[in-house]
Amino acid sequence: MPVTPLDQHGNLWAVMTPSSTYLIGVELDPVTGEAAVLQKYWGPRLSPEAAREAATASGGPATPWGARRHISSFSTPAEIEELLPVDGGKRWGSPSLQVSFDHARSLELHFVEAAVADEGAGAERLDIVLRDAHHPFEVVLSVRAREDTDVIERWTTVRHLTGGAPVAVGVTRLDSGSWFVPDATAYRYSGVFGAWAEEFQLQRGPLPVGELVFTSRQGITSHHANPWIMIDAGEAVEEHGEVWGVALAWSGSWRLTTTHRPEGGVSVSAGFGHDGPRWTLGPGEELVTPPVLGLYTGDGFGAASRSWHEYTRRHVLPAPDELRPVLYNSWEATDFDVTEAGQLELARRAASVGVELFVVDDGWFGERDDDTRSLGDWWPHRKRFPQGLRALMDGIHGMGMRAGLWVEPEMVNADSELYRAHPDWVLHMEHRRRDEKRQQLVLNFARDDVRDWALAWLGDLVAELDLDYLKWDMNRPFTQAGWPERGAAQDRLWIDYTRNVYEVMARLRQAHPRLRIESCSGGGGRVDLGVLRHTDEFWPSDNTDARDRQTIQHGFSQIYPPCTMSAWVTDSPNITVGRSMPLRYRFHVAMAGVLGVGGDLAAWPQAELSEAAELIEQYKSVRHVIQHGRLYRLAGTPGQERSAVQYVLDGDVVALVYNPAGNAKRGPRWLRLAGLDPDARYEVVLGGDAAETVPGRLVQGSRWHGSALMAVGIRPAAWEPVGADHRSDMVVLRRVTP
Ligand code: GLA
């Protein structure tokens, strides 16, 4: 079973996943009775007997008050091993929970009880209940493990209990949980940073002693950082080495603090919110955090990513088994110049090359001729669509495609009927400016009336136009994030806003089961495992240059699976960065996820339309492998050197190979495949660019042992060291019975 009690006193549990074990023990201070919930082990799977040994191997309790490693009165080493180190007692680290009672902080938690519940479908949950020694305040640490994933889910609930002496409870920090990374001689971190049009830049480096904070204070996940980290001992590579990963499933502000103590020892604590906001809890009120997820993997960053992907597909995505359709989006082609005739012309061309879902972007509503007005006025643009949008949507459906629309429900322009009617609906503070970004203000989605308004118009829109898809955008961070009517409780909006966004999405899907939703925030500003419970795809970046996308996709794929990664083929030269590139390379990069087209098809010559049709056809023949398969990132730095991504689903294998700098002499010519059955034989279904003859293994119909394909490799034409820049190939193999 996933959660196994290990002793008769009920204070030691082994959380078992298919290939890892996570040990939790409660230790009580013999003098004060204070409780510490400690992580005793997190690593390769142990038998229950070995786990019991591991828990006692240290030869005595490691507690914030005890001195397993007696150093001095200036330090409490075991604090870093706690599941939720609080601000209180003899602790000086960054607290995962900080609460004030009237004017005093310093929590003193005592153990109340613990219980394991069978949640069905191979999942079990452990709840450990703690209570403050004096104040009516309770903390519940929850841990969920499942039989089919190594990802462990944790979260925390805090409650202001009724019946105690009256006290004002203020929460200034409430993390979902802290994870201890076992001792190593060195530590290295991996994470992503970014900016608008440059999201998901992978960074990897030695973990300095101190506190490393990845955070967003923007009210959204943000382009600047993404809420996950991986820690290794500096030795892990794609396919080897132990990696510990932590990810937070939340789409509002967040903070992930990695502490590397001077005395050694590393922990990662993650939760919603950022410094500053204070959440008050009245008697009877509780706060539940979003889940923080932990994953141990023994086989490198590649295996870690595959585990995250599998977990996401099994336990996060609402429609994981559906193949994502090939999408067309009109944004780069038409900008705000959206008309019925123009969109229908694009739709005809899109349908003719094999597109399955046509999405009309910004510009269809209010008086939206540019980005200065009309957000909030969600009715068809009266001049452009005097009869409404029905004819356009029917036209798209009539061509055999699904139909989608861009919306930005959380926003309003000051120049809009909505804002003139409801100036109090935006985030604002008394005596403060209302700063605009992109000429827009943020609607206070924490308000139930705003939530209900959004749900109503979105529901009507989807029903009236029979929509299959919404691109849900969010184009600016919070500023002056207040809600004056709420007084002391207004900071709760930082949480309730995100929850209401989730709720609107969830209820829309419930009411319209066919509806699929894309999460966009000026590109990749809202990419996380929280919003993914209610959405199907992400728009990772407004930068559609294929070379830049390779870097972005590399960072994105560390955690998020290809079936969530929307990628469009756009025009050359690229409108954002100005780089020119062959159509084929642009396609092969976009085919690494959910293929879409975003170029101005009206301007593409017939030869390009035919090539596009052929490549889309090829993508459709292998997309089940790309979208649902296991991903292997192979060879050099994506976007800069010869590189490849490879996917395996059962016996099907697809490799996309790239050579951005065609004349580069350095770099591999043979691509060693990964993840195959060494004893099986594979037949070449598609060998890449047939126009070039390359000695090697890519002759159509030829058969090779899995072991040879992994040990020796294949030799893609695109990787030959002499030739034009931006050569690429798709190679397809299929397992055959000998
Ligand atoms: C954001 C999105 C773009 C596009 C525009 C429309 O920037 O990321 O894809 O939808 O808004 O205004």
JSON list of C-alpha atoms in Angstrom, two decimals, residues 146 153 249 293 308 310-320 528-535:
[
{"chain": "A", "resi": 146, "resn": "ARG", "atom": "CA", "xyz": [-0.41, 6.61, -5.46]},
{"chain": "A", "resi": 153, "resn": "GLU", "atom": "CA", "xyz": [1.44, 15.20, -3.27]},
{"chain": "A", "resi": 249, "resn": "ALA", "atom": "CA", "xyz": [0.54, 23.45, -8.48]},
{"chain": "A", "resi": 293, "resn": "LEU", "atom": "CA", "xyz": [4.63, 17.80, -5.40]},
{"chain": "A", "resi": 308, "resn": "TRP", "atom": "CA", "xyz": [6.42, 14.43, -14.31]},
{"chain": "A", "resi": 310, "resn": "GLU", "atom": "CA", "xyz": [3.25, 10.67, -16.84]},
{"chain": "A", "resi": 311, "resn": "TYR", "atom": "CA", "xyz": [1.93, 12.03, -13.56]},
{"chain": "A", "resi": 312, "resn": "THR", "atom": "CA", "xyz": [0.47, 15.05, -15.35]},
{"chain": "A", "resi": 313, "resn": "ARG", "atom": "CA", "xyz": [-1.26, 12.85, -17.90]},
{"chain": "A", "resi": 314, "resn": "ARG", "atom": "CA", "xyz": [-2.59, 10.42, -15.30]},
{"chain": "A", "resi": 315, "resn": "HIS", "atom": "CA", "xyz": [-3.56, 12.74, -12.47]},
{"chain": "A", "resi": 316, "resn": "VAL", "atom": "CA", "xyz": [-3.72, 16.37, -13.59]},
{"chain": "A", "resi": 317, "resn": "LEU", "atom": "CA", "xyz": [-5.07, 16.83, -17.11]},
{"chain": "A", "resi": 318, "resn": "PRO", "atom": "CA", "xyz": [-8.85, 16.76, -17.52]},
{"chain": "A", "resi": 319, "resn": "ALA", "atom": "CA", "xyz": [-8.79, 15.07, -20.94]},
{"chain": "A", "resi": 320, "resn": "PRO", "atom": "CA", "xyz": [-5.41, 13.31, -21.11]},
{"chain": "A", "resi": 528, "resn": "ASP", "atom": "CA", "xyz": [1.81, 25.47, -14.02]},
{"chain": "A", "resi": 529, "resn": "LEU", "atom": "CA", "xyz": [0.30, 22.25, -12.72]},
{"chain": "A", "resi": 530, "resn": "GLY", "atom": "CA", "xyz": [-2.52, 24.14, -10.97]},
{"chain": "A", "resi": 531, "resn": "VAL", "atom": "CA", "xyz": [-4.25, 25.63, -13.99]},
{"chain": "A", "resi": 532, "resn": "LEU", "atom": "CA", "xyz": [-3.61, 22.41, -15.90]},
{"chain": "A", "resi": 533, "resn": "ARG", "atom": "CA", "xyz": [-6.36, 20.71, -13.90]},
{"chain": "A", "resi": 534, "resn": "HIS", "atom": "CA", "xyz": [-8.81, 22.91, -15.81]},
{"chain": "A", "resi": 535, "resn": "THR", "atom": "CA", "xyz": [-7.08, 23.43, -19.14]}
]
